[in-house]
């Protein structure tokens, strides 16, 4: 890929930006202006950049997909199948634009939930103190582009000592082709609160488009959030996502993220344990086939003592697909008594499937417990034989073992209808197991 | 039990098998009739576990000679799953852990696969739950094991119980129990042996593959075979196991040589 095309892509975006400064608040305009200034100094990352060495996004530069315009044609009937039956509250965004018509807000008495334009009127101060504070865009051109071009934002504020029983559904639907959308989420858990939310990216049809999303999560003391992230975009789409999480004293962040869509997807998850005794559990599953590429980069940063993190990342890779996992764990000098474990397990279902996995531990404290391990393999012959010896056909045995490999992660999703959907996805994927 | 005029379930003649070009089984002869319990005893590396795996159809072994008939079928022609469906069962020395699959789900899948093969009704999850809980009592198993992942985090004894539970569910004609006693304390051994004894009847047969005599105090064999370097060198009744316990495997080696010397 030539430098010229790369420059053109960002240039093209830079030119289109100048007319879009439409928000009423100066702090937000300033943030967006500094984001676009940063973009102006950057180029698209290439495989020459350490953070992108396994993921070639040069094809992205050839797509001059403009910001998606609002599409109001979509009816509730069209997206009925995407409804999560457990969720009472759902915010629906179409190509990055909020759709009040498709969204359902029932809990407004106990939960502050809505979109950016509403919250700018009602929650300006709290927005200003959180928005853009966790997903920094210095050193991240896609987060900068999102900040500059975002059209709206899904917002949840869980009030102090409030536990929300039902999951909140944040649904991002891609409806148009050859556009870029910039979804954004901000979740604030006040002290002692508890919430489960599902952040989901779907497409209504097979189409090429770009999703560039940013999610920020801030948990106050003893707050608890369960974050389920489902990426099942069109297999022609590009999905570039950043999520930043900030945890203070005694807070607990649990996340399960599933990637099965997109031609190329990249998910950066950065969790900072900025205060003592914070805890995070991060599980991931990439389930890809054909020529898909799924790249997950995580960074768990233990800044203060007594933090706990547990991470398990799995990939099931078929055909010529390529999965990438880079899991960085930082234990800073003061973060004594940190307890951290990381496991990366990868299952190759074909001889042409590829996995690059890289644990990256940077430990500067001496009194810590850190364990990590990575495996890449095919289905175990002894396991297949065990199941065959119980009467299962070889195909059934392979299918069950593949399913089991994925189910270990899927079973951690605390929303049963979603679990069932995903289990079916895994089973479908394993029907045409190539080895 | 030895039953008069009972039918032959398994007939092994001159069975030879290799792994990666190394011959492990060097001409095994063995006949098992319904109702019988056989013990195959031998040291590590004698080929006893290989015999168990070869009979169950493990693909790592190459059959280089001999025949194996299971009832009216050529066993060696059958895929492992077809051997299972025909009524052969192998209880593994090291049962495989399958994280992510609930034990009950796995047990029901195996049960229904075999039922369908036999032209019998499959059970839905609720029916199966009642059925399996009844069978678990036989092995003094905690029903909590149904909801846990298959063998994951099970102790050695729990894994063996889970194997015998599968045997109880699948009702095989011939069960081969590979090192059933390894890793079991005496109480667990008694429970597992009790399960095996209750399943054994005049219409099925059991082969116990074991290093030690200990298991045979609780599951009493009708025949004891001693295997060395890939062939059966001695066959006797249950007394043979006791004699072996007293005299050790060296005695077998010396005795075999003297027999061989006398013949020469």
XYZ file of C-alpha atoms in Angstrom:
699
model
C 0.000 0.000 0.000
C 1.344 3.388 -0.931
C 1.765 6.238 1.514
C -0.208 8.482 -0.830
C -3.383 6.473 -0.535
C -2.958 6.357 3.231
C -2.602 10.083 3.431
C -5.581 10.531 1.119
C -7.829 8.563 3.429
C -7.150 10.798 6.419
C -7.062 13.926 4.242
C -10.429 13.078 2.914
C -11.765 12.714 6.455
C -10.054 15.908 7.557
C -11.721 17.885 4.765
C -15.124 16.497 5.550
C -14.827 17.403 9.233
C -14.788 21.196 9.093
C -18.524 21.467 8.489
C -19.585 19.162 11.266
C -19.071 21.194 14.377
C -22.673 21.136 15.494
C -22.655 20.567 19.235
C -23.807 23.400 21.487
C -21.130 23.042 24.189
C -17.721 24.525 23.887
C -15.861 21.814 25.860
C -17.120 19.180 23.478
C -16.252 21.291 20.450
C -12.791 21.842 21.871
C -12.337 18.146 22.473
C -13.400 17.360 18.933
C -11.190 20.114 17.506
C -8.149 18.815 19.336
C -8.995 15.308 18.163
C -9.073 16.407 14.544
C -5.838 18.355 15.062
C -4.260 15.148 16.281
C -5.590 13.226 13.268
C -3.953 15.886 11.074
C -0.544 14.884 12.415
C -1.071 11.147 11.892
C -1.068 8.481 9.232
C -2.906 5.174 9.295
C -0.996 2.509 11.187
C 0.813 -0.095 9.104
C 2.344 -3.471 9.861
C 5.536 -1.551 10.577
C 3.947 -0.253 13.791
C 4.484 -2.651 16.703
C 0.846 -2.416 17.792
C -0.305 -3.395 14.291
C 2.332 -5.875 13.234
C -0.083 -8.762 12.622
C -2.999 -6.753 11.272
C -2.821 -5.207 7.844
C -5.454 -2.495 7.487
C -4.005 -1.002 4.310
C -7.183 -1.956 2.440
C -9.048 0.478 4.682
C -7.167 3.351 3.055
C -8.732 2.497 -0.288
C -12.224 2.933 1.121
C -13.193 6.565 1.264
C -16.359 5.855 3.211
C -17.931 9.078 4.404
C -19.701 9.562 7.703
C -23.063 7.855 7.643
C -26.074 10.143 7.350
C -29.146 9.493 9.406
C -31.379 6.773 8.021
C -34.919 6.883 9.334
C -36.476 4.188 7.168
C -35.936 1.443 9.695
C -39.075 0.193 11.440
C -39.357 -1.678 14.725
C -40.515 -4.693 12.720
C -37.189 -4.773 10.808
C -35.157 -5.227 13.961
C -37.542 -7.319 16.021
C -35.233 -10.336 15.752
C -32.444 -8.326 17.408
C -34.472 -7.686 20.533
C -33.072 -9.192 23.733
C -35.972 -10.531 25.728
C -34.303 -9.987 29.112
C -33.579 -6.303 28.420
C -36.162 -3.797 29.584
C -34.125 -0.819 28.450
C -32.562 -0.586 25.062
C -30.878 2.200 23.143
C -30.771 1.651 19.405
C -28.412 3.453 17.065
C -28.591 3.120 13.307
C -25.313 3.866 11.539
C -24.226 5.752 14.649
C -27.396 7.871 14.850
C -29.713 7.519 17.820
C -33.198 6.272 17.030
C -35.659 7.297 19.730
C -38.362 5.440 17.843
C -36.560 2.088 18.018
C -35.283 2.535 21.568
C -37.142 1.586 24.738
C -36.538 3.349 28.032
C -38.606 2.054 30.921
C -36.375 2.455 33.954
C -35.849 6.212 33.710
C -36.747 6.584 37.397
C -33.939 4.334 38.653
C -31.452 4.594 35.841
C -30.155 7.581 33.918
C -30.160 6.388 30.371
C -30.271 8.235 27.087
C -28.306 9.749 24.265
C -25.881 12.604 23.938
C -28.181 15.413 22.797
C -30.535 14.811 25.759
C -27.753 14.440 28.297
C -26.003 17.600 27.130
C -29.083 19.457 28.321
C -29.671 17.554 31.547
C -26.277 16.202 32.660
C -23.773 18.642 31.175
C -21.464 18.781 34.206
C -21.146 15.028 34.706
C -20.635 14.534 30.975
C -17.857 17.076 30.890
C -16.054 15.387 33.771
C -16.151 11.922 32.150
C -16.541 12.201 28.396
C -13.254 11.587 26.598
C -11.394 11.270 29.906
C -10.674 7.528 29.656
C -10.344 6.773 25.953
C -7.506 9.189 25.268
C -6.821 9.794 21.646
C -3.180 10.718 21.847
C -1.430 7.741 20.304
C -4.660 6.347 18.867
C -5.781 7.690 15.519
C -9.045 5.702 15.498
C -10.129 6.952 18.925
C -9.276 10.452 17.686
C -11.362 9.979 14.530
C -14.262 8.703 16.623
C -14.033 11.701 18.945
C -13.914 14.094 16.014
C -16.728 12.507 13.999
C -19.084 11.021 16.581
C -22.728 11.854 15.923
C -24.160 10.647 19.171
C -23.437 8.585 22.267
C -25.174 5.932 24.342
C -25.148 7.000 27.980
C -25.881 5.100 31.142
C -25.454 6.509 34.628
C -26.202 4.028 37.395
C -27.016 6.041 40.538
C -25.327 5.413 43.855
C -26.215 2.111 45.563
C -28.640 1.174 42.811
C -28.653 -2.339 41.426
C -30.246 -2.769 38.019
C -31.427 -6.338 37.647
C -32.188 -6.536 33.923
C -29.489 -6.019 31.317
C -29.429 -2.796 29.316
C -29.097 -3.351 25.578
C -26.993 -0.935 23.533
C -27.635 -1.955 19.959
C -25.632 -0.527 17.073
C -27.074 -1.449 13.715
C -25.308 -0.980 10.406
C -27.968 -0.316 7.781
C -26.113 1.443 4.953
C -23.222 0.317 2.794
C -20.044 2.181 2.047
C -20.291 4.551 4.995
C -18.404 4.967 8.240
C -20.241 5.144 11.527
C -18.807 6.330 14.834
C -20.672 4.663 17.694
C -19.848 5.852 21.176
C -20.797 4.722 24.688
C -20.234 6.133 28.139
C -21.159 4.098 31.198
C -20.798 5.599 34.658
C -21.341 3.390 37.674
C -21.672 5.494 40.801
C -20.465 4.087 44.103
C -22.073 0.858 45.204
C -24.079 0.491 41.988
C -24.467 -2.593 39.866
C -25.409 -2.982 36.204
C -25.249 -5.409 33.289
C -25.118 -4.033 29.761
C -24.860 -5.609 26.349
C -23.019 -3.608 23.699
C -23.836 -5.188 20.391
C -22.813 -4.477 16.802
C -24.864 -6.043 14.029
C -25.595 -5.562 10.376
C -28.907 -5.994 8.625
C -27.225 -7.385 5.512
C -23.871 -8.355 4.059
C -22.290 -5.042 3.104
C -18.999 -3.213 3.225
C -18.824 -0.364 5.721
C -16.620 0.816 8.580
C -17.534 0.948 12.249
C -15.205 2.981 14.447
C -16.420 2.800 18.022
C -15.285 4.060 21.407
C -16.668 2.948 24.773
C -15.738 4.490 28.111
C -16.595 2.939 31.447
C -15.973 4.533 34.813
C -16.737 2.683 38.036
C -16.719 4.432 41.401
C -15.980 2.763 44.735
C -17.515 -0.703 45.061
C -19.443 -0.357 41.814
C -19.939 -3.461 39.724
C -20.444 -3.677 35.966
C -20.900 -6.665 33.712
C -20.123 -5.735 30.138
C -21.096 -8.099 27.360
C -19.777 -7.083 23.997
C -20.997 -8.799 20.859
C -19.442 -7.976 17.513
C -21.244 -9.690 14.673
C -20.870 -7.196 11.869
C -21.181 -8.066 8.196
C -18.235 -10.197 7.084
C -17.291 -7.459 4.603
C -17.131 -4.760 7.262
C -14.223 -3.187 9.092
C -14.692 -2.899 12.824
C -12.232 -0.745 14.761
C -13.039 -0.397 18.413
C -11.552 1.062 21.556
C -12.818 0.517 25.057
C -11.320 2.180 28.129
C -12.257 1.248 31.675
C -11.349 3.076 34.860
C -11.702 1.258 38.188
C -11.427 2.769 41.638
C -11.451 1.232 45.106
C -13.284 -2.069 45.412
C -14.943 -1.787 42.033
C -15.468 -4.838 39.893
C -15.545 -4.983 36.099
C -16.462 -8.205 34.338
C -16.453 -8.400 30.607
C -17.205 -11.072 28.056
C -16.553 -10.085 24.486
C -17.426 -12.191 21.464
C -16.179 -11.400 17.950
C -17.611 -13.371 15.091
C -18.157 -10.750 12.417
C -16.270 -8.287 10.199
C -13.676 -8.828 7.513
C -11.141 -7.165 9.773
C -11.848 -6.340 13.388
C -9.637 -4.755 15.971
C -10.689 -4.408 19.593
C -8.514 -2.530 22.050
C -9.550 -2.938 25.675
C -7.690 -0.893 28.260
C -8.499 -1.396 31.912
C -6.868 0.765 34.545
C -7.060 -0.272 38.194
C -6.330 3.212 39.446
C -7.164 2.568 43.077
C -6.703 -0.241 45.608
C -8.554 -3.549 45.636
C -10.161 -3.180 42.240
C -10.982 -6.309 40.339
C -11.530 -7.227 36.714
C -12.427 -10.399 34.868
C -11.967 -10.294 31.131
C -13.078 -13.082 28.858
C -12.941 -13.069 25.101
C -13.852 -15.372 22.250
C -13.106 -14.857 18.575
C -14.921 -17.235 16.271
C -13.869 -16.670 12.692
C -13.678 -18.394 9.319
C -13.053 -17.739 5.600
C -10.697 -14.784 5.274
C -11.683 -12.978 8.455
C -9.171 -11.354 10.741
C -9.968 -10.692 14.403
C -7.425 -8.784 16.460
C -7.843 -8.251 20.197
C -5.389 -6.081 22.103
C -5.926 -5.774 25.824
C -4.022 -3.894 28.478
C -4.707 -4.408 32.172
C -2.867 -1.787 34.160
C -2.453 -2.473 37.893
C -1.569 0.902 39.334
C -2.397 0.445 43.033
C -2.028 -2.472 45.493
C -4.333 -5.444 46.081
C -5.804 -5.523 42.617
C -7.052 -8.707 41.009
C -7.347 -9.483 37.333
C -8.246 -12.680 35.576
C -8.289 -12.973 31.826
C -9.107 -15.769 29.467
C -9.030 -15.265 25.719
C -9.961 -17.943 23.220
C -9.978 -18.095 19.443
C -11.625 -20.665 17.178
C -10.191 -20.195 13.731
C -11.341 -21.983 10.592
C -10.440 -21.825 6.876
C -7.884 -19.106 6.125
C -8.917 -16.869 8.984
C -6.381 -15.173 11.214
C -6.764 -14.359 14.897
C -4.496 -12.052 16.855
C -4.312 -11.663 20.611
C -1.972 -9.324 22.413
C -2.508 -9.287 26.155
C -0.490 -6.785 28.095
C -0.495 -6.795 31.884
C 1.273 -4.013 33.707
C 1.964 -4.176 37.440
C 3.317 -0.805 38.527
C 5.916 -0.466 41.296
C 3.351 0.375 44.013
C 0.875 -2.296 42.970
C 1.997 -4.850 45.581
C -0.183 -7.871 46.357
C -1.527 -7.832 42.824
C -3.008 -11.138 41.773
C -3.214 -11.555 38.039
C -3.715 -14.445 35.676
C -3.991 -14.617 31.937
C -4.670 -17.482 29.587
C -4.781 -17.483 25.803
C -6.089 -20.656 24.201
C -6.500 -21.097 20.499
C -8.127 -23.769 18.416
C -7.252 -24.157 14.752
C -9.886 -25.979 12.732
C -8.026 -25.989 9.419
C -4.468 -26.297 8.239
C -4.546 -22.782 6.780
C -5.927 -21.045 9.868
C -3.525 -18.754 11.694
C -3.154 -17.422 15.227
C -0.681 -14.928 16.629
C -0.828 -14.726 20.399
C 1.414 -12.611 22.524
C 1.252 -12.317 26.293
C 3.117 -9.239 27.430
C 3.846 -8.924 31.138
C 5.475 -5.819 32.513
C 5.899 -6.318 36.242
C 7.612 -3.689 38.348
C 6.428 -4.763 41.821
C 8.079 -7.652 43.673
C 5.297 -9.042 45.868
C 2.776 -10.149 43.255
C 1.235 -13.284 41.847
C 1.101 -13.324 38.063
C 0.418 -16.376 35.956
C 0.038 -16.585 32.230
C -0.059 -19.202 29.541
C -0.810 -19.602 25.861
C -1.656 -22.634 23.752
C -2.360 -23.063 20.076
C -3.590 -26.392 18.855
C -6.016 -28.529 17.003
C -8.690 -30.679 18.520
C -7.049 -33.298 20.690
C -7.096 -36.803 19.178
C -7.492 -38.399 22.620
C -10.535 -36.241 23.298
C -12.068 -37.206 19.959
C -11.368 -40.880 20.671
C -12.962 -40.605 24.101
C -16.193 -39.328 22.587
C -16.095 -41.852 19.730
C -15.700 -44.624 22.275
C -19.037 -43.456 23.689
C -20.731 -43.884 20.322
C -20.453 -40.349 18.915
C -19.456 -40.044 15.250
C -16.193 -38.290 14.503
C -18.095 -35.263 13.161
C -20.290 -35.126 16.251
C -17.235 -35.472 18.479
C -15.401 -32.615 16.735
C -18.484 -30.473 16.815
C -19.038 -31.089 20.533
C -15.419 -30.352 21.407
C -15.383 -27.147 19.363
C -18.645 -26.113 20.923
C -17.237 -26.874 24.365
C -14.142 -24.815 23.657
C -16.300 -21.775 22.891
C -18.981 -22.568 25.461
C -16.537 -22.132 28.315
C -16.498 -18.406 27.482
C -20.105 -18.124 26.303
C -21.363 -19.696 29.544
C -20.026 -16.683 31.419
C -22.539 -14.392 29.731
C -25.210 -13.636 32.337
C -28.024 -13.265 29.745
C -29.534 -16.601 28.810
C -31.162 -15.717 25.477
C -27.851 -14.324 24.277
C -26.032 -17.456 25.407
C -28.429 -19.632 23.432
C -28.002 -17.524 20.277
C -24.225 -17.712 20.560
C -24.178 -21.426 21.251
C -26.093 -21.866 18.018
C -23.522 -19.672 16.231
C -20.715 -21.919 17.440
C -22.568 -25.079 16.443
C -23.242 -23.695 12.948
C -19.614 -22.748 12.606
C -18.443 -26.239 13.501
C -20.674 -28.074 11.061
C -18.153 -27.617 8.266
C -15.062 -28.299 10.270
C -12.254 -28.833 7.781
C -9.713 -31.023 9.548
C -19.391 -66.115 36.394
C -18.681 -69.012 34.103
C -21.910 -70.016 32.413
C -22.207 -73.333 30.654
C -22.766 -73.139 26.911
C -22.728 -69.351 26.989
C -21.952 -67.641 23.722
C -18.581 -66.212 22.773
C -18.609 -62.429 22.821
C -14.992 -61.718 21.950
C -12.533 -63.854 20.104
C -9.007 -62.510 19.621
C -6.530 -64.579 17.604
C -2.908 -63.763 16.970
C -3.495 -60.013 17.351
C -0.475 -57.876 16.513
C -0.358 -54.080 16.731
C 2.288 -51.371 16.413
C 2.601 -47.711 17.225
C 4.994 -45.549 15.213
C 6.609 -48.687 13.802
C 7.210 -50.325 17.196
C 5.373 -53.585 17.729
C 3.569 -53.623 21.092
C 1.167 -56.548 20.747
C 2.913 -59.656 19.463
C 0.184 -62.213 18.944
C -2.586 -62.021 21.549
C -5.084 -64.862 21.889
C -8.106 -64.306 24.095
C -11.644 -65.648 24.219
C -14.322 -64.040 26.363
C -17.771 -65.539 26.775
C -20.860 -63.874 28.165
C -21.095 -63.936 31.928
C -17.325 -64.006 32.399
C -14.981 -61.610 34.156
C -11.393 -61.651 32.904
C -8.404 -59.932 34.448
C -5.435 -58.992 32.297
C -2.428 -58.327 34.490
C 0.957 -57.031 33.558
C 3.709 -54.589 34.325
C 3.894 -51.092 32.849
C 4.819 -51.381 29.200
C 3.651 -54.993 28.888
C 0.978 -54.001 26.354
C -2.110 -54.393 28.539
C -3.422 -50.844 28.056
C -2.552 -51.030 24.355
C -4.737 -54.116 24.066
C -7.605 -52.186 25.666
C -7.177 -49.235 23.282
C -6.747 -51.422 20.210
C -9.968 -53.258 21.000
C -11.778 -49.919 21.359
C -10.340 -48.729 18.017
C -7.759 -46.081 18.888
C -6.417 -44.733 15.600
C -2.819 -44.339 16.788
C -2.256 -48.105 16.589
C -1.672 -50.016 13.401
C -2.995 -53.570 13.312
C -0.301 -55.732 11.733
C -1.818 -59.172 12.157
C -4.510 -61.384 13.626
C -8.281 -61.230 13.855
C -10.801 -59.982 16.389
C -14.413 -61.031 16.269
C -17.050 -59.392 18.451
C -20.153 -61.564 18.364
C -20.716 -61.990 14.631
C -18.739 -58.901 13.581
C -15.176 -58.318 12.449
C -14.301 -55.808 15.157
C -11.219 -54.478 13.384
C -13.372 -53.358 10.443
C -15.495 -51.107 12.659
C -14.889 -47.424 13.458
C -14.583 -46.692 17.198
C -18.102 -45.270 17.407
C -19.508 -48.374 15.692
C -17.717 -50.602 18.195
C -19.375 -48.612 20.979
C -22.732 -48.880 19.270
C -22.209 -52.629 18.874
C -21.859 -52.906 22.662
C -18.169 -52.489 23.447
C -17.214 -50.093 26.233
C -13.821 -48.864 27.363
C -13.506 -47.208 30.770
C -10.442 -44.989 30.407
C -7.479 -45.020 32.716
C -7.346 -41.232 32.309
C -10.840 -39.992 31.448
C -10.795 -36.847 29.334
C -11.929 -33.510 30.772
C -14.295 -31.503 28.611
C -14.676 -28.011 30.079
C -17.752 -26.259 28.715
C -19.940 -29.357 28.383
C -22.141 -30.235 31.338
C -21.778 -33.846 32.403
C -25.517 -34.437 32.118
C -25.498 -33.089 28.561
C -22.650 -35.433 27.625
C -24.166 -38.461 29.349
C -27.504 -37.890 27.658
C -25.879 -37.437 24.257
C -23.950 -40.704 24.636
C -27.013 -42.500 26.012
C -29.344 -41.300 23.257
C -26.798 -42.108 20.530
C -26.644 -45.699 21.724
C -30.415 -45.895 22.281
C -31.094 -44.675 18.755
C -28.707 -47.315 17.438
C -30.625 -49.995 19.307
C -33.926 -48.714 17.960
C -35.027 -47.621 21.420
C -36.556 -44.344 22.571
C -34.323 -41.403 23.343
C -34.886 -39.562 26.594
C -35.543 -35.840 26.892
C -33.576 -33.899 29.529
C -36.196 -34.353 32.252
C -36.689 -38.069 31.693
C -32.957 -38.535 31.503
C -32.430 -36.634 34.737
C -34.612 -39.109 36.677
C -32.948 -42.057 34.974
C -29.370 -40.922 35.574
C -29.978 -39.983 39.216
C -31.170 -43.513 39.851
C -27.991 -44.918 38.282
C -25.842 -42.519 40.283
C -27.092 -44.029 43.530
C -25.416 -47.262 42.463
C -22.080 -45.470 42.638
C -22.864 -43.264 45.593
C -22.327 -40.217 43.366
C -23.387 -36.717 44.332
C -25.977 -35.414 41.795
C -23.957 -32.164 41.688
C -21.694 -33.956 39.232
C -24.436 -33.721 36.627
C -24.149 -29.963 36.348
C -20.380 -29.766 36.368
C -18.330 -29.903 33.181
C -17.389 -33.437 32.114
C -14.626 -34.652 34.443
C -13.331 -31.100 34.920
C -11.876 -30.715 38.383
C -13.067 -34.219 39.325
C -10.762 -36.138 41.649
C -9.284 -39.430 40.412
C -12.009 -41.375 42.208
C -14.777 -39.142 40.871
C -13.545 -39.595 37.317
C -13.575 -43.375 37.708
C -17.066 -43.293 39.151
C -18.143 -41.210 36.193
C -16.713 -43.862 33.854
C -18.627 -46.638 35.600
C -21.739 -44.439 35.521
C -21.407 -44.325 31.730
C -21.026 -48.100 31.715
C -24.203 -48.391 33.779
C -26.071 -46.080 31.378
C -24.860 -47.577 28.122
C -25.300 -51.225 29.205
C -22.511 -52.613 27.033
C -22.100 -56.300 26.233
C -18.383 -56.141 26.833
C -16.712 -53.658 29.174
C -12.972 -53.157 29.273
C -11.897 -51.332 32.411
C -8.398 -49.928 32.012
C -6.590 -49.542 35.378
C -9.853 -48.996 37.194
C -8.078 -49.034 40.546
C -5.318 -46.516 39.851
C -5.541 -43.437 42.023
C -8.367 -44.816 44.174
C -8.327 -45.045 47.928
C -9.826 -48.177 49.463
C -13.299 -46.710 50.012
C -13.555 -45.409 46.469
C -12.255 -48.731 45.185
C -14.975 -50.607 47.059
C -17.678 -48.288 45.715
C -16.466 -48.565 42.129
C -16.056 -52.359 42.433
C -19.551 -52.636 43.859
C -20.875 -50.735 40.838
C -19.031 -53.048 38.448
C -20.340 -56.140 40.259
C -23.908 -54.902 40.081
C -23.668 -54.244 36.364
C -22.099 -57.649 35.599
C -24.608 -60.333 34.680
C -24.822 -63.568 32.706
C -25.358 -61.773 29.412
C -22.405 -59.385 29.509
C -18.704 -59.701 30.154
C -15.966 -57.606 31.747
C -12.226 -57.362 31.150
C -10.257 -55.768 33.986
C -6.873 -54.460 32.925
C -4.720 -53.991 36.000
C -1.231 -53.971 37.405
C -2.188 -54.998 40.937
C -4.139 -57.784 42.525
C -5.909 -55.375 44.916
C -8.880 -54.694 42.617
C -9.447 -58.433 42.208
C -10.323 -58.791 45.900
C -13.445 -56.811 45.130
C -14.229 -57.807 41.552
C -13.411 -61.472 41.480
C -12.310 -62.707 38.043
C -13.130 -66.039 36.482
C -9.895 -65.938 34.497
C -6.580 -64.232 35.032
C -4.191 -63.646 32.116
C -0.661 -62.427 32.540
C 0.664 -60.359 29.692
C 4.379 -59.778 29.078
C 6.075 -58.075 26.157
C 2.904 -58.092 24.117
C 1.716 -61.658 24.554
C -0.290 -63.582 27.118
C 2.200 -65.855 28.881
C 0.013 -67.431 31.553
C -3.675 -68.016 32.073
C -5.327 -69.349 35.182
C -8.153 -68.871 37.625
C -8.378 -66.205 40.359
C -5.616 -68.037 42.322
C -3.120 -66.974 39.670
C -3.533 -63.335 40.714
C -2.811 -64.249 44.338
C 0.224 -66.253 43.358
C 1.458 -63.334 41.307
C 0.909 -61.037 44.286
C 3.090 -63.273 46.483
C 5.793 -64.134 43.983
C 5.951 -61.030 41.819
C 6.276 -60.596 38.074
C 9.868 -61.930 38.156
C 8.440 -65.326 38.950
C 6.411 -65.193 35.739
C 9.504 -64.315 33.714
C 11.560 -67.161 35.268
C 8.719 -69.622 34.935
C 8.110 -68.649 31.323
C 11.798 -69.174 30.530
C 11.829 -72.602 32.151
C 8.776 -73.570 30.144
C 10.397 -72.224 26.988
C 13.643 -74.082 27.904
C 11.805 -77.359 28.455
C 10.122 -77.043 25.072
C 13.449 -76.309 23.357
